[in-house]
Amino acid sequence: MAWTTVAIAAALIVVVVARRLKGEPVPAPKRLFLLPVVVGAIGLQDLSHAKLDTVDVVVIAAGSALSLALGLLRGRLDRVSVVGGLPHMAWSARSVVAFAVNVLAKLALDAGGVAAGGTSAALGSSIVFSLGLALLGEAVVVWVRAQALTPGGAGGDRYRGPVQETDGPSIWPPSR
């Protein structure tokens, strides 16, 4: 595993944990899913350069499934509420525990994979991919929960602009 990968993963973990502990409004769907997709793509690209054997593939698949499942669980454990008319999310203490379990379980799986004959470079490369899957699982659950909180979906008019209700037919283009 390259030191660059370790540095990126550590920095990403610090930023995500700090933002989620502080709490933040649930962003628009593009922004909510952007970080998980980018992190997952970087991890997948990193994995594509590794030479994988059978043990590596099995351990990476198990770690990925576990990370996705724990991300879904963490999304359920997050506090999602309405603040100022917009959905807001913050990690609870149980969310932090689920995140820590995810990281520790991934490291333990990788260590077990190396002990079983896998390559440490390939297994270490999968950590960023697993983090992306965990963030994706959390984002899916948070988005669904936020949609249920506000009328018209998460953020109401925030994502599609104001909608004017009229009794008559709509005219396009609007006349002034």
mmCIF file with all atom_site columns, C-alpha atoms in Angstrom:
data_model
loop_
_atom_site.group_PDB
_atom_site.id
_atom_site.type_symbol
_atom_site.label_atom_id
_atom_site.label_alt_id
_atom_site.label_comp_id
_atom_site.label_asym_id
_atom_site.label_entity_id
_atom_site.label_seq_id
_atom_site.pdbx_PDB_ins_code
_atom_site.Cartn_x
_atom_site.Cartn_y
_atom_site.Cartn_z
_atom_site.occupancy
_atom_site.B_iso_or_equiv
_atom_site.pdbx_formal_charge
_atom_site.auth_seq_id
_atom_site.auth_comp_id
_atom_site.auth_asym_id
_atom_site.auth_atom_id
_atom_site.pdbx_PDB_model_num
ATOM 1   C CA . MET A 1 1   ? 0.000   0.000   0.000   1.00 0.00 ? 1   MET A CA 1
ATOM 2   C CA . ALA A 1 2   ? 1.385   3.382   -0.980  1.00 0.00 ? 2   ALA A CA 1
ATOM 3   C CA . TRP A 1 3   ? 1.877   6.000   1.692   1.00 0.00 ? 3   TRP A CA 1
ATOM 4   C CA . THR A 1 4   ? -0.175  8.319   -0.480  1.00 0.00 ? 4   THR A CA 1
ATOM 5   C CA . THR A 1 5   ? -3.153  5.988   -0.111  1.00 0.00 ? 5   THR A CA 1
ATOM 6   C CA . VAL A 1 6   ? -2.707  5.893   3.661   1.00 0.00 ? 6   VAL A CA 1
ATOM 7   C CA . ALA A 1 7   ? -2.484  9.691   3.821   1.00 0.00 ? 7   ALA A CA 1
ATOM 8   C CA . ILE A 1 8   ? -5.581  10.140  1.636   1.00 0.00 ? 8   ILE A CA 1
ATOM 9   C CA . ALA A 1 9   ? -7.573  7.604   3.669   1.00 0.00 ? 9   ALA A CA 1
ATOM 10  C CA . ALA A 1 10  ? -6.521  9.167   6.992   1.00 0.00 ? 10  ALA A CA 1
ATOM 11  C CA . ALA A 1 11  ? -7.294  12.722  5.818   1.00 0.00 ? 11  ALA A CA 1
ATOM 12  C CA . LEU A 1 12  ? -10.631 11.621  4.434   1.00 0.00 ? 12  LEU A CA 1
ATOM 13  C CA . ILE A 1 13  ? -11.560 9.893   7.677   1.00 0.00 ? 13  ILE A CA 1
ATOM 14  C CA . VAL A 1 14  ? -10.671 12.986  9.723   1.00 0.00 ? 14  VAL A CA 1
ATOM 15  C CA . VAL A 1 15  ? -12.705 15.305  7.461   1.00 0.00 ? 15  VAL A CA 1
ATOM 16  C CA . VAL A 1 16  ? -15.743 13.016  7.345   1.00 0.00 ? 16  VAL A CA 1
ATOM 17  C CA . VAL A 1 17  ? -15.761 12.371  11.091  1.00 0.00 ? 17  VAL A CA 1
ATOM 18  C CA . ALA A 1 18  ? -15.366 16.083  11.917  1.00 0.00 ? 18  ALA A CA 1
ATOM 19  C CA . ARG A 1 19  ? -18.190 17.140  9.576   1.00 0.00 ? 19  ARG A CA 1
ATOM 20  C CA . ARG A 1 20  ? -20.540 14.398  10.691  1.00 0.00 ? 20  ARG A CA 1
ATOM 21  C CA . LEU A 1 21  ? -19.951 14.917  14.417  1.00 0.00 ? 21  LEU A CA 1
ATOM 22  C CA . LYS A 1 22  ? -20.628 18.635  14.026  1.00 0.00 ? 22  LYS A CA 1
ATOM 23  C CA . GLY A 1 23  ? -23.731 17.946  11.957  1.00 0.00 ? 23  GLY A CA 1
ATOM 24  C CA . GLU A 1 24  ? -24.723 19.451  8.640   1.00 0.00 ? 24  GLU A CA 1
ATOM 25  C CA . PRO A 1 25  ? -27.735 19.918  6.408   1.00 0.00 ? 25  PRO A CA 1
ATOM 26  C CA . VAL A 1 26  ? -28.418 16.953  4.143   1.00 0.00 ? 26  VAL A CA 1
ATOM 27  C CA . PRO A 1 27  ? -27.106 18.180  0.795   1.00 0.00 ? 27  PRO A CA 1
ATOM 28  C CA . ALA A 1 28  ? -28.781 17.839  -2.587  1.00 0.00 ? 28  ALA A CA 1
ATOM 29  C CA . PRO A 1 29  ? -28.556 14.299  -4.007  1.00 0.00 ? 29  PRO A CA 1
ATOM 30  C CA . LYS A 1 30  ? -25.660 15.088  -6.347  1.00 0.00 ? 30  LYS A CA 1
ATOM 31  C CA . ARG A 1 31  ? -23.598 16.441  -3.489  1.00 0.00 ? 31  ARG A CA 1
ATOM 32  C CA . LEU A 1 32  ? -24.658 13.759  -1.014  1.00 0.00 ? 32  LEU A CA 1
ATOM 33  C CA . PHE A 1 33  ? -23.562 10.945  -3.303  1.00 0.00 ? 33  PHE A CA 1
ATOM 34  C CA . LEU A 1 34  ? -20.533 12.700  -4.805  1.00 0.00 ? 34  LEU A CA 1
ATOM 35  C CA . LEU A 1 35  ? -18.067 11.928  -2.000  1.00 0.00 ? 35  LEU A CA 1
ATOM 36  C CA . PRO A 1 36  ? -18.926 8.205   -1.782  1.00 0.00 ? 36  PRO A CA 1
ATOM 37  C CA . VAL A 1 37  ? -18.733 7.794   -5.563  1.00 0.00 ? 37  VAL A CA 1
ATOM 38  C CA . VAL A 1 38  ? -15.425 9.669   -5.869  1.00 0.00 ? 38  VAL A CA 1
ATOM 39  C CA . VAL A 1 39  ? -13.855 7.804   -2.935  1.00 0.00 ? 39  VAL A CA 1
ATOM 40  C CA . GLY A 1 40  ? -15.115 4.476   -4.293  1.00 0.00 ? 40  GLY A CA 1
ATOM 41  C CA . ALA A 1 41  ? -13.765 5.278   -7.770  1.00 0.00 ? 41  ALA A CA 1
ATOM 42  C CA . ILE A 1 42  ? -10.349 6.227   -6.355  1.00 0.00 ? 42  ILE A CA 1
ATOM 43  C CA . GLY A 1 43  ? -10.305 2.983   -4.365  1.00 0.00 ? 43  GLY A CA 1
ATOM 44  C CA . LEU A 1 44  ? -11.369 0.952   -7.397  1.00 0.00 ? 44  LEU A CA 1
ATOM 45  C CA . GLN A 1 45  ? -8.690  2.613   -9.503  1.00 0.00 ? 45  GLN A CA 1
ATOM 46  C CA . ASP A 1 46  ? -6.119  1.838   -6.808  1.00 0.00 ? 46  ASP A CA 1
ATOM 47  C CA . LEU A 1 47  ? -7.294  -1.782  -6.772  1.00 0.00 ? 47  LEU A CA 1
ATOM 48  C CA . SER A 1 48  ? -7.034  -2.054  -10.550 1.00 0.00 ? 48  SER A CA 1
ATOM 49  C CA . HIS A 1 49  ? -3.260  -1.624  -10.277 1.00 0.00 ? 49  HIS A CA 1
ATOM 50  C CA . ALA A 1 50  ? -2.863  -4.406  -7.700  1.00 0.00 ? 50  ALA A CA 1
ATOM 51  C CA . LYS A 1 51  ? -2.175  -8.006  -8.646  1.00 0.00 ? 51  LYS A CA 1
ATOM 52  C CA . LEU A 1 52  ? -4.965  -9.954  -6.971  1.00 0.00 ? 52  LEU A CA 1
ATOM 53  C CA . ASP A 1 53  ? -4.963  -13.636 -6.155  1.00 0.00 ? 53  ASP A CA 1
ATOM 54  C CA . THR A 1 54  ? -7.929  -15.733 -5.023  1.00 0.00 ? 54  THR A CA 1
ATOM 55  C CA . VAL A 1 55  ? -7.462  -14.961 -1.324  1.00 0.00 ? 55  VAL A CA 1
ATOM 56  C CA . ASP A 1 56  ? -7.311  -11.239 -2.106  1.00 0.00 ? 56  ASP A CA 1
ATOM 57  C CA . VAL A 1 57  ? -10.548 -11.354 -4.111  1.00 0.00 ? 57  VAL A CA 1
ATOM 58  C CA . VAL A 1 58  ? -12.398 -13.259 -1.369  1.00 0.00 ? 58  VAL A CA 1
ATOM 59  C CA . VAL A 1 59  ? -11.159 -10.963 1.408   1.00 0.00 ? 59  VAL A CA 1
ATOM 60  C CA . ILE A 1 60  ? -11.872 -7.806  -0.616  1.00 0.00 ? 60  ILE A CA 1
ATOM 61  C CA . ALA A 1 61  ? -15.389 -9.033  -1.457  1.00 0.00 ? 61  ALA A CA 1
ATOM 62  C CA . ALA A 1 62  ? -16.089 -9.889  2.198   1.00 0.00 ? 62  ALA A CA 1
ATOM 63  C CA . GLY A 1 63  ? -14.669 -6.556  3.385   1.00 0.00 ? 63  GLY A CA 1
ATOM 64  C CA . SER A 1 64  ? -16.680 -4.649  0.794   1.00 0.00 ? 64  SER A CA 1
ATOM 65  C CA . ALA A 1 65  ? -19.920 -6.386  1.750   1.00 0.00 ? 65  ALA A CA 1
ATOM 66  C CA . LEU A 1 66  ? -19.218 -5.754  5.431   1.00 0.00 ? 66  LEU A CA 1
ATOM 67  C CA . SER A 1 67  ? -18.400 -2.077  4.808   1.00 0.00 ? 67  SER A CA 1
ATOM 68  C CA . LEU A 1 68  ? -21.572 -1.564  2.796   1.00 0.00 ? 68  LEU A CA 1
ATOM 69  C CA . ALA A 1 69  ? -23.681 -3.285  5.469   1.00 0.00 ? 69  ALA A CA 1
ATOM 70  C CA . LEU A 1 70  ? -22.091 -1.245  8.272   1.00 0.00 ? 70  LEU A CA 1
ATOM 71  C CA . GLY A 1 71  ? -22.575 1.933   6.219   1.00 0.00 ? 71  GLY A CA 1
ATOM 72  C CA . LEU A 1 72  ? -26.274 1.118   5.864   1.00 0.00 ? 72  LEU A CA 1
ATOM 73  C CA . LEU A 1 73  ? -26.448 0.504   9.618   1.00 0.00 ? 73  LEU A CA 1
ATOM 74  C CA . ARG A 1 74  ? -24.626 3.749   10.341  1.00 0.00 ? 74  ARG A CA 1
ATOM 75  C CA . GLY A 1 75  ? -27.093 5.646   8.167   1.00 0.00 ? 75  GLY A CA 1
ATOM 76  C CA . ARG A 1 76  ? -29.847 4.214   10.344  1.00 0.00 ? 76  ARG A CA 1
ATOM 77  C CA . LEU A 1 77  ? -28.005 5.234   13.530  1.00 0.00 ? 77  LEU A CA 1
ATOM 78  C CA . ASP A 1 78  ? -27.379 8.829   12.373  1.00 0.00 ? 78  ASP A CA 1
ATOM 79  C CA . ARG A 1 79  ? -29.570 11.566  13.821  1.00 0.00 ? 79  ARG A CA 1
ATOM 80  C CA . VAL A 1 80  ? -31.682 12.959  10.992  1.00 0.00 ? 80  VAL A CA 1
ATOM 81  C CA . SER A 1 81  ? -33.984 15.848  11.881  1.00 0.00 ? 81  SER A CA 1
ATOM 82  C CA . VAL A 1 82  ? -35.450 19.030  10.439  1.00 0.00 ? 82  VAL A CA 1
ATOM 83  C CA . VAL A 1 83  ? -33.590 22.233  11.306  1.00 0.00 ? 83  VAL A CA 1
ATOM 84  C CA . GLY A 1 84  ? -34.832 25.478  9.820   1.00 0.00 ? 84  GLY A CA 1
ATOM 85  C CA . GLY A 1 85  ? -37.151 23.613  7.478   1.00 0.00 ? 85  GLY A CA 1
ATOM 86  C CA . LEU A 1 86  ? -34.314 21.530  5.984   1.00 0.00 ? 86  LEU A CA 1
ATOM 87  C CA . PRO A 1 87  ? -33.221 17.993  6.818   1.00 0.00 ? 87  PRO A CA 1
ATOM 88  C CA . HIS A 1 88  ? -30.127 17.924  8.988   1.00 0.00 ? 88  HIS A CA 1
ATOM 89  C CA . MET A 1 89  ? -27.872 14.996  9.857   1.00 0.00 ? 89  MET A CA 1
ATOM 90  C CA . ALA A 1 90  ? -25.352 14.366  12.609  1.00 0.00 ? 90  ALA A CA 1
ATOM 91  C CA . TRP A 1 91  ? -23.613 11.297  13.911  1.00 0.00 ? 91  TRP A CA 1
ATOM 92  C CA . SER A 1 92  ? -24.764 9.849   17.177  1.00 0.00 ? 92  SER A CA 1
ATOM 93  C CA . ALA A 1 93  ? -22.418 8.055   19.569  1.00 0.00 ? 93  ALA A CA 1
ATOM 94  C CA . ARG A 1 94  ? -23.620 4.776   18.064  1.00 0.00 ? 94  ARG A CA 1
ATOM 95  C CA . SER A 1 95  ? -22.743 6.061   14.576  1.00 0.00 ? 95  SER A CA 1
ATOM 96  C CA . VAL A 1 96  ? -19.189 6.696   15.743  1.00 0.00 ? 96  VAL A CA 1
ATOM 97  C CA . VAL A 1 97  ? -19.004 3.180   17.201  1.00 0.00 ? 97  VAL A CA 1
ATOM 98  C CA . ALA A 1 98  ? -20.302 1.698   13.928  1.00 0.00 ? 98  ALA A CA 1
ATOM 99  C CA . PHE A 1 99  ? -17.659 3.669   11.999  1.00 0.00 ? 99  PHE A CA 1
ATOM 100 C CA . ALA A 1 100 ? -14.884 2.496   14.336  1.00 0.00 ? 100 ALA A CA 1
ATOM 101 C CA . VAL A 1 101 ? -16.110 -1.117  14.071  1.00 0.00 ? 101 VAL A CA 1
ATOM 102 C CA . ASN A 1 102 ? -16.077 -0.753  10.286  1.00 0.00 ? 102 ASN A CA 1
ATOM 103 C CA . VAL A 1 103 ? -12.461 0.457   10.194  1.00 0.00 ? 103 VAL A CA 1
ATOM 104 C CA . LEU A 1 104 ? -11.279 -2.140  12.730  1.00 0.00 ? 104 LEU A CA 1
ATOM 105 C CA . ALA A 1 105 ? -13.152 -4.975  11.000  1.00 0.00 ? 105 ALA A CA 1
ATOM 106 C CA . LYS A 1 106 ? -11.630 -4.010  7.652   1.00 0.00 ? 106 LYS A CA 1
ATOM 107 C CA . LEU A 1 107 ? -8.134  -3.951  9.143   1.00 0.00 ? 107 LEU A CA 1
ATOM 108 C CA . ALA A 1 108 ? -8.728  -7.311  10.861  1.00 0.00 ? 108 ALA A CA 1
ATOM 109 C CA . LEU A 1 109 ? -10.040 -8.850  7.626   1.00 0.00 ? 109 LEU A CA 1
ATOM 110 C CA . ASP A 1 110 ? -7.002  -7.576  5.748   1.00 0.00 ? 110 ASP A CA 1
ATOM 111 C CA . ALA A 1 111 ? -4.651  -8.970  8.404   1.00 0.00 ? 111 ALA A CA 1
ATOM 112 C CA . GLY A 1 112 ? -6.459  -12.315 8.237   1.00 0.00 ? 112 GLY A CA 1
ATOM 113 C CA . GLY A 1 113 ? -6.199  -12.240 4.452   1.00 0.00 ? 113 GLY A CA 1
ATOM 114 C CA . VAL A 1 114 ? -2.458  -11.655 4.604   1.00 0.00 ? 114 VAL A CA 1
ATOM 115 C CA . ALA A 1 115 ? -2.126  -14.502 7.129   1.00 0.00 ? 115 ALA A CA 1
ATOM 116 C CA . ALA A 1 116 ? -4.101  -16.739 4.738   1.00 0.00 ? 116 ALA A CA 1
ATOM 117 C CA . GLY A 1 117 ? -1.687  -16.011 1.903   1.00 0.00 ? 117 GLY A CA 1
ATOM 118 C CA . GLY A 1 118 ? -3.068  -12.835 0.353   1.00 0.00 ? 118 GLY A CA 1
ATOM 119 C CA . THR A 1 119 ? -0.874  -9.967  -0.701  1.00 0.00 ? 119 THR A CA 1
ATOM 120 C CA . SER A 1 120 ? -0.661  -7.039  1.685   1.00 0.00 ? 120 SER A CA 1
ATOM 121 C CA . ALA A 1 121 ? -0.409  -4.509  -1.157  1.00 0.00 ? 121 ALA A CA 1
ATOM 122 C CA . ALA A 1 122 ? -3.662  -5.687  -2.749  1.00 0.00 ? 122 ALA A CA 1
ATOM 123 C CA . LEU A 1 123 ? -5.556  -5.900  0.520   1.00 0.00 ? 123 LEU A CA 1
ATOM 124 C CA . GLY A 1 124 ? -4.260  -2.544  1.703   1.00 0.00 ? 124 GLY A CA 1
ATOM 125 C CA . SER A 1 125 ? -5.366  -0.971  -1.569  1.00 0.00 ? 125 SER A CA 1
ATOM 126 C CA . SER A 1 126 ? -8.961  -2.002  -0.893  1.00 0.00 ? 126 SER A CA 1
ATOM 127 C CA . ILE A 1 127 ? -9.335  0.179   2.206   1.00 0.00 ? 127 ILE A CA 1
ATOM 128 C CA . VAL A 1 128 ? -10.289 3.330   0.251   1.00 0.00 ? 128 VAL A CA 1
ATOM 129 C CA . PHE A 1 129 ? -12.775 1.350   -1.850  1.00 0.00 ? 129 PHE A CA 1
ATOM 130 C CA . SER A 1 130 ? -14.369 -0.052  1.319   1.00 0.00 ? 130 SER A CA 1
ATOM 131 C CA . LEU A 1 131 ? -14.588 3.432   2.800   1.00 0.00 ? 131 LEU A CA 1
ATOM 132 C CA . GLY A 1 132 ? -16.396 4.613   -0.323  1.00 0.00 ? 132 GLY A CA 1
ATOM 133 C CA . LEU A 1 133 ? -18.891 1.744   -0.024  1.00 0.00 ? 133 LEU A CA 1
ATOM 134 C CA . ALA A 1 134 ? -19.506 2.524   3.644   1.00 0.00 ? 134 ALA A CA 1
ATOM 135 C CA . LEU A 1 135 ? -20.146 6.190   2.826   1.00 0.00 ? 135 LEU A CA 1
ATOM 136 C CA . LEU A 1 136 ? -22.447 5.165   -0.020  1.00 0.00 ? 136 LEU A CA 1
ATOM 137 C CA . GLY A 1 137 ? -24.498 2.908   2.260   1.00 0.00 ? 137 GLY A CA 1
ATOM 138 C CA . GLU A 1 138 ? -24.832 5.707   4.799   1.00 0.00 ? 138 GLU A CA 1
ATOM 139 C CA . ALA A 1 139 ? -25.791 8.244   2.114   1.00 0.00 ? 139 ALA A CA 1
ATOM 140 C CA . VAL A 1 140 ? -28.559 6.011   0.748   1.00 0.00 ? 140 VAL A CA 1
ATOM 141 C CA . VAL A 1 141 ? -30.182 5.545   4.158   1.00 0.00 ? 141 VAL A CA 1
ATOM 142 C CA . VAL A 1 142 ? -29.785 9.213   5.156   1.00 0.00 ? 142 VAL A CA 1
ATOM 143 C CA . TRP A 1 143 ? -31.328 10.335  1.851   1.00 0.00 ? 143 TRP A CA 1
ATOM 144 C CA . VAL A 1 144 ? -34.328 8.031   2.278   1.00 0.00 ? 144 VAL A CA 1
ATOM 145 C CA . ARG A 1 145 ? -34.821 9.156   5.884   1.00 0.00 ? 145 ARG A CA 1
ATOM 146 C CA . ALA A 1 146 ? -34.481 12.843  4.943   1.00 0.00 ? 146 ALA A CA 1
ATOM 147 C CA . GLN A 1 147 ? -37.032 12.423  2.135   1.00 0.00 ? 147 GLN A CA 1
ATOM 148 C CA . ALA A 1 148 ? -39.561 11.137  4.649   1.00 0.00 ? 148 ALA A CA 1
ATOM 149 C CA . LEU A 1 149 ? -39.058 14.109  7.008   1.00 0.00 ? 149 LEU A CA 1
ATOM 150 C CA . THR A 1 150 ? -39.987 17.033  4.817   1.00 0.00 ? 150 THR A CA 1
ATOM 151 C CA . PRO A 1 151 ? -43.045 17.611  2.664   1.00 0.00 ? 151 PRO A CA 1
ATOM 152 C CA . GLY A 1 152 ? -42.187 17.243  -0.996  1.00 0.00 ? 152 GLY A CA 1
ATOM 153 C CA . GLY A 1 153 ? -39.000 15.359  -0.192  1.00 0.00 ? 153 GLY A CA 1
ATOM 154 C CA . ALA A 1 154 ? -35.753 16.391  1.412   1.00 0.00 ? 154 ALA A CA 1
ATOM 155 C CA . GLY A 1 155 ? -35.284 20.104  1.253   1.00 0.00 ? 155 GLY A CA 1
ATOM 156 C CA . GLY A 1 156 ? -38.664 20.717  -0.320  1.00 0.00 ? 156 GLY A CA 1
ATOM 157 C CA . ASP A 1 157 ? -38.175 23.358  -3.011  1.00 0.00 ? 157 ASP A CA 1
ATOM 158 C CA . ARG A 1 158 ? -34.446 23.532  -2.421  1.00 0.00 ? 158 ARG A CA 1
ATOM 159 C CA . TYR A 1 159 ? -33.672 21.152  -5.283  1.00 0.00 ? 159 TYR A CA 1
ATOM 160 C CA . ARG A 1 160 ? -36.119 22.155  -7.983  1.00 0.00 ? 160 ARG A CA 1
ATOM 161 C CA . GLY A 1 161 ? -36.922 25.784  -7.374  1.00 0.00 ? 161 GLY A CA 1
ATOM 162 C CA . PRO A 1 162 ? -40.164 27.298  -6.143  1.00 0.00 ? 162 PRO A CA 1
ATOM 163 C CA . VAL A 1 163 ? -43.385 25.900  -7.530  1.00 0.00 ? 163 VAL A CA 1
ATOM 164 C CA . GLN A 1 164 ? -46.288 28.284  -7.925  1.00 0.00 ? 164 GLN A CA 1
ATOM 165 C CA . GLU A 1 165 ? -49.743 26.844  -7.542  1.00 0.00 ? 165 GLU A CA 1
ATOM 166 C CA . THR A 1 166 ? -52.425 28.332  -9.772  1.00 0.00 ? 166 THR A CA 1
ATOM 167 C CA . ASP A 1 167 ? -56.073 27.641  -10.368 1.00 0.00 ? 167 ASP A CA 1
ATOM 168 C CA . GLY A 1 168 ? -55.811 28.064  -14.131 1.00 0.00 ? 168 GLY A CA 1
ATOM 169 C CA . PRO A 1 169 ? -53.647 26.536  -16.806 1.00 0.00 ? 169 PRO A CA 1
ATOM 170 C CA . SER A 1 170 ? -49.947 27.308  -16.855 1.00 0.00 ? 170 SER A CA 1
ATOM 171 C CA . ILE A 1 171 ? -48.660 29.577  -19.587 1.00 0.00 ? 171 ILE A CA 1
ATOM 172 C CA . TRP A 1 172 ? -45.216 29.176  -21.052 1.00 0.00 ? 172 TRP A CA 1
ATOM 173 C CA . PRO A 1 173 ? -43.316 31.367  -21.406 1.00 0.00 ? 173 PRO A CA 1
ATOM 174 C CA . PRO A 1 174 ? -44.745 33.418  -18.555 1.00 0.00 ? 174 PRO A CA 1
ATOM 175 C CA . SER A 1 175 ? -46.161 36.776  -19.618 1.00 0.00 ? 175 SER A CA 1
ATOM 176 C CA . ARG A 1 176 ? -45.278 39.904  -17.714 1.00 0.00 ? 176 ARG A CA 1
#
